[in-house]
Amino acid sequence: MSEEIQTGIIRISDDVVSTIAGLAALETSGIAAMSGGISEGLAKRLSGKNVQRGVSVEVGQLEAAIDLRVIVNYGSKIQEVCSELQQNVRDAVENMTGLSVVEVNVKVEGVAFREEEVQVEEALRVK
């Protein structure tokens, strides 16, 4: 005999999934930074909401879809870096949330040279 007890609903916000995905992306070798883009800056100003830089997600009750905008390090093999990025983000989100990640889309928006990496890191610390 199987007995099921419903204790309530668990919902994970888009912001939580965005944070997990963004941190996993930045831990991936070959990724210099996340790219905010012009539209994200405009959305932040209009809504007043802290939009996660370079990450947009759609979260359902059981599944999530993730879009990433990244800047890769010069000299990295972009295809390999992005494949590893997709796997790292998928693993992190699935392990921490229990959601099934149906897709991780990556858009490479730039290439960072060593000097740019330092400037990007400094700019992120200032904000």
PDB file of C-alpha atoms in Angstrom:
ATOM      1  CA  MET A   1       0.000   0.000   0.000  1.00  0.00           C
ATOM      2  CA  SER A   2       1.430   3.344  -0.973  1.00  0.00           C
ATOM      3  CA  GLU A   3       0.588   6.464   0.943  1.00  0.00           C
ATOM      4  CA  GLU A   4       1.277   9.928  -0.402  1.00  0.00           C
ATOM      5  CA  ILE A   5       1.265  12.927   1.864  1.00  0.00           C
ATOM      6  CA  GLN A   6       1.103  16.364   0.274  1.00  0.00           C
ATOM      7  CA  THR A   7       2.773  18.928   2.522  1.00  0.00           C
ATOM      8  CA  GLY A   8       2.652  21.860   0.144  1.00  0.00           C
ATOM      9  CA  ILE A   9       4.110  23.293  -3.035  1.00  0.00           C
ATOM     10  CA  ILE A  10       7.730  24.254  -3.552  1.00  0.00           C
ATOM     11  CA  ARG A  11       8.407  26.976  -6.082  1.00  0.00           C
ATOM     12  CA  ILE A  12      11.836  28.178  -7.071  1.00  0.00           C
ATOM     13  CA  SER A  13      12.022  31.735  -8.336  1.00  0.00           C
ATOM     14  CA  ASP A  14      13.587  32.741 -11.638  1.00  0.00           C
ATOM     15  CA  ASP A  15      16.136  34.830  -9.715  1.00  0.00           C
ATOM     16  CA  VAL A  16      17.381  31.786  -7.801  1.00  0.00           C
ATOM     17  CA  VAL A  17      17.848  29.768 -10.988  1.00  0.00           C
ATOM     18  CA  SER A  18      19.526  32.775 -12.651  1.00  0.00           C
ATOM     19  CA  THR A  19      21.984  33.102  -9.786  1.00  0.00           C
ATOM     20  CA  ILE A  20      22.855  29.400  -9.834  1.00  0.00           C
ATOM     21  CA  ALA A  21      23.311  29.425 -13.619  1.00  0.00           C
ATOM     22  CA  GLY A  22      25.404  32.610 -13.546  1.00  0.00           C
ATOM     23  CA  LEU A  23      27.746  31.307 -10.858  1.00  0.00           C
ATOM     24  CA  ALA A  24      28.165  27.970 -12.648  1.00  0.00           C
ATOM     25  CA  ALA A  25      28.908  29.818 -15.879  1.00  0.00           C
ATOM     26  CA  LEU A  26      31.601  31.982 -14.296  1.00  0.00           C
ATOM     27  CA  GLU A  27      33.253  28.876 -12.818  1.00  0.00           C
ATOM     28  CA  THR A  28      33.612  27.381 -16.315  1.00  0.00           C
ATOM     29  CA  SER A  29      37.125  27.479 -17.717  1.00  0.00           C
ATOM     30  CA  GLY A  30      37.354  29.767 -20.748  1.00  0.00           C
ATOM     31  CA  ILE A  31      34.511  32.082 -19.740  1.00  0.00           C
ATOM     32  CA  ALA A  32      35.806  35.601 -19.083  1.00  0.00           C
ATOM     33  CA  ALA A  33      32.519  37.206 -18.051  1.00  0.00           C
ATOM     34  CA  MET A  34      28.805  37.348 -18.572  1.00  0.00           C
ATOM     35  CA  SER A  35      27.511  39.917 -21.038  1.00  0.00           C
ATOM     36  CA  GLY A  36      24.749  42.204 -19.831  1.00  0.00           C
ATOM     37  CA  GLY A  37      23.788  43.668 -23.166  1.00  0.00           C
ATOM     38  CA  ILE A  38      21.973  46.932 -23.864  1.00  0.00           C
ATOM     39  CA  SER A  39      18.436  45.594 -23.414  1.00  0.00           C
ATOM     40  CA  GLU A  40      19.246  44.224 -19.958  1.00  0.00           C
ATOM     41  CA  GLY A  41      20.559  47.588 -18.798  1.00  0.00           C
ATOM     42  CA  LEU A  42      17.399  49.249 -20.093  1.00  0.00           C
ATOM     43  CA  ALA A  43      15.182  46.658 -18.382  1.00  0.00           C
ATOM     44  CA  LYS A  44      16.977  47.252 -15.084  1.00  0.00           C
ATOM     45  CA  ARG A  45      16.446  51.015 -15.351  1.00  0.00           C
ATOM     46  CA  LEU A  46      12.779  50.712 -16.325  1.00  0.00           C
ATOM     47  CA  SER A  47      11.744  48.052 -13.851  1.00  0.00           C
ATOM     48  CA  GLY A  48      14.040  48.964 -10.983  1.00  0.00           C
ATOM     49  CA  LYS A  49      14.572  45.227 -10.548  1.00  0.00           C
ATOM     50  CA  ASN A  50      18.027  43.705 -10.209  1.00  0.00           C
ATOM     51  CA  VAL A  51      18.242  41.637 -13.392  1.00  0.00           C
ATOM     52  CA  GLN A  52      20.829  38.838 -13.355  1.00  0.00           C
ATOM     53  CA  ARG A  53      23.654  39.813 -15.703  1.00  0.00           C
ATOM     54  CA  GLY A  54      23.822  37.743 -18.908  1.00  0.00           C
ATOM     55  CA  VAL A  55      21.298  35.127 -17.769  1.00  0.00           C
ATOM     56  CA  SER A  56      17.631  34.791 -18.572  1.00  0.00           C
ATOM     57  CA  VAL A  57      15.523  31.851 -17.482  1.00  0.00           C
ATOM     58  CA  GLU A  58      12.048  30.435 -17.798  1.00  0.00           C
ATOM     59  CA  VAL A  59      11.110  28.296 -14.821  1.00  0.00           C
ATOM     60  CA  GLY A  60       8.091  26.027 -14.701  1.00  0.00           C
ATOM     61  CA  GLN A  61       7.062  23.663 -11.927  1.00  0.00           C
ATOM     62  CA  LEU A  62       9.256  20.821 -13.205  1.00  0.00           C
ATOM     63  CA  GLU A  63      11.463  22.281 -15.947  1.00  0.00           C
ATOM     64  CA  ALA A  64      13.703  25.235 -16.707  1.00  0.00           C
ATOM     65  CA  ALA A  65      15.128  26.748 -19.879  1.00  0.00           C
ATOM     66  CA  ILE A  66      18.216  28.946 -19.637  1.00  0.00           C
ATOM     67  CA  ASP A  67      19.735  31.502 -22.015  1.00  0.00           C
ATOM     68  CA  LEU A  68      23.289  32.723 -21.400  1.00  0.00           C
ATOM     69  CA  ARG A  69      25.187  35.618 -22.972  1.00  0.00           C
ATOM     70  CA  VAL A  70      28.921  35.235 -22.429  1.00  0.00           C
ATOM     71  CA  ILE A  71      32.351  36.598 -23.267  1.00  0.00           C
ATOM     72  CA  VAL A  72      35.015  33.944 -23.835  1.00  0.00           C
ATOM     73  CA  ASN A  73      38.761  34.196 -23.327  1.00  0.00           C
ATOM     74  CA  TYR A  74      40.844  34.753 -26.446  1.00  0.00           C
ATOM     75  CA  GLY A  75      42.569  31.539 -27.517  1.00  0.00           C
ATOM     76  CA  SER A  76      39.868  29.275 -26.106  1.00  0.00           C
ATOM     77  CA  LYS A  77      38.126  26.800 -28.378  1.00  0.00           C
ATOM     78  CA  ILE A  78      34.682  28.362 -28.336  1.00  0.00           C
ATOM     79  CA  GLN A  79      32.771  25.177 -29.213  1.00  0.00           C
ATOM     80  CA  GLU A  80      34.461  23.205 -26.408  1.00  0.00           C
ATOM     81  CA  VAL A  81      34.072  25.999 -23.849  1.00  0.00           C
ATOM     82  CA  CYS A  82      30.369  26.404 -24.664  1.00  0.00           C
ATOM     83  CA  SER A  83      29.717  22.643 -24.508  1.00  0.00           C
ATOM     84  CA  GLU A  84      31.366  22.511 -21.076  1.00  0.00           C
ATOM     85  CA  LEU A  85      29.413  25.621 -20.062  1.00  0.00           C
ATOM     86  CA  GLN A  86      26.112  24.017 -21.039  1.00  0.00           C
ATOM     87  CA  GLN A  87      26.928  20.880 -19.054  1.00  0.00           C
ATOM     88  CA  ASN A  88      28.140  22.794 -15.964  1.00  0.00           C
ATOM     89  CA  VAL A  89      25.048  24.989 -15.870  1.00  0.00           C
ATOM     90  CA  ARG A  90      22.709  22.040 -16.460  1.00  0.00           C
ATOM     91  CA  ASP A  91      24.378  20.010 -13.673  1.00  0.00           C
ATOM     92  CA  ALA A  92      24.385  22.882 -11.177  1.00  0.00           C
ATOM     93  CA  VAL A  93      20.733  23.834 -11.718  1.00  0.00           C
ATOM     94  CA  GLU A  94      19.472  20.243 -11.751  1.00  0.00           C
ATOM     95  CA  ASN A  95      21.477  19.243  -8.657  1.00  0.00           C
ATOM     96  CA  MET A  96      20.515  22.280  -6.582  1.00  0.00           C
ATOM     97  CA  THR A  97      16.889  22.685  -7.600  1.00  0.00           C
ATOM     98  CA  GLY A  98      15.686  19.282  -8.774  1.00  0.00           C
ATOM     99  CA  LEU A  99      14.313  20.939 -11.908  1.00  0.00           C
ATOM    100  CA  SER A 100      14.889  19.298 -15.270  1.00  0.00           C
ATOM    101  CA  VAL A 101      16.838  21.665 -17.526  1.00  0.00           C
ATOM    102  CA  VAL A 102      15.386  21.249 -21.008  1.00  0.00           C
ATOM    103  CA  GLU A 103      17.829  23.588 -22.758  1.00  0.00           C
ATOM    104  CA  VAL A 104      20.833  25.796 -22.138  1.00  0.00           C
ATOM    105  CA  ASN A 105      21.272  28.234 -25.012  1.00  0.00           C
ATOM    106  CA  VAL A 106      24.582  30.094 -25.254  1.00  0.00           C
ATOM    107  CA  LYS A 107      25.231  33.274 -27.195  1.00  0.00           C
ATOM    108  CA  VAL A 108      28.883  34.302 -27.402  1.00  0.00           C
ATOM    109  CA  GLU A 109      28.867  38.099 -27.520  1.00  0.00           C
ATOM    110  CA  GLY A 110      32.562  38.800 -27.323  1.00  0.00           C
ATOM    111  CA  VAL A 111      36.141  37.702 -26.887  1.00  0.00           C
ATOM    112  CA  ALA A 112      38.223  39.008 -23.998  1.00  0.00           C
ATOM    113  CA  PHE A 113      41.931  39.592 -24.221  1.00  0.00           C
ATOM    114  CA  ARG A 114      43.965  39.455 -21.011  1.00  0.00           C
ATOM    115  CA  GLU A 115      43.863  43.258 -20.525  1.00  0.00           C
ATOM    116  CA  GLU A 116      40.091  43.282 -21.021  1.00  0.00           C
ATOM    117  CA  GLU A 117      39.645  40.498 -18.440  1.00  0.00           C
ATOM    118  CA  VAL A 118      41.270  42.658 -15.779  1.00  0.00           C
ATOM    119  CA  GLN A 119      39.069  45.621 -16.740  1.00  0.00           C
ATOM    120  CA  VAL A 120      35.925  43.475 -16.695  1.00  0.00           C
ATOM    121  CA  GLU A 121      36.780  42.119 -13.224  1.00  0.00           C
ATOM    122  CA  GLU A 122      37.435  45.646 -11.923  1.00  0.00           C
ATOM    123  CA  ALA A 123      34.172  46.914 -13.412  1.00  0.00           C
ATOM    124  CA  LEU A 124      32.221  44.077 -11.782  1.00  0.00           C
ATOM    125  CA  ARG A 125      33.772  44.805  -8.375  1.00  0.00           C
ATOM    126  CA  VAL A 126      32.850  48.498  -8.585  1.00  0.00           C
ATOM    127  CA  LYS A 127      29.150  47.728  -9.147  1.00  0.00           C
TER     128      LYS A 127
END
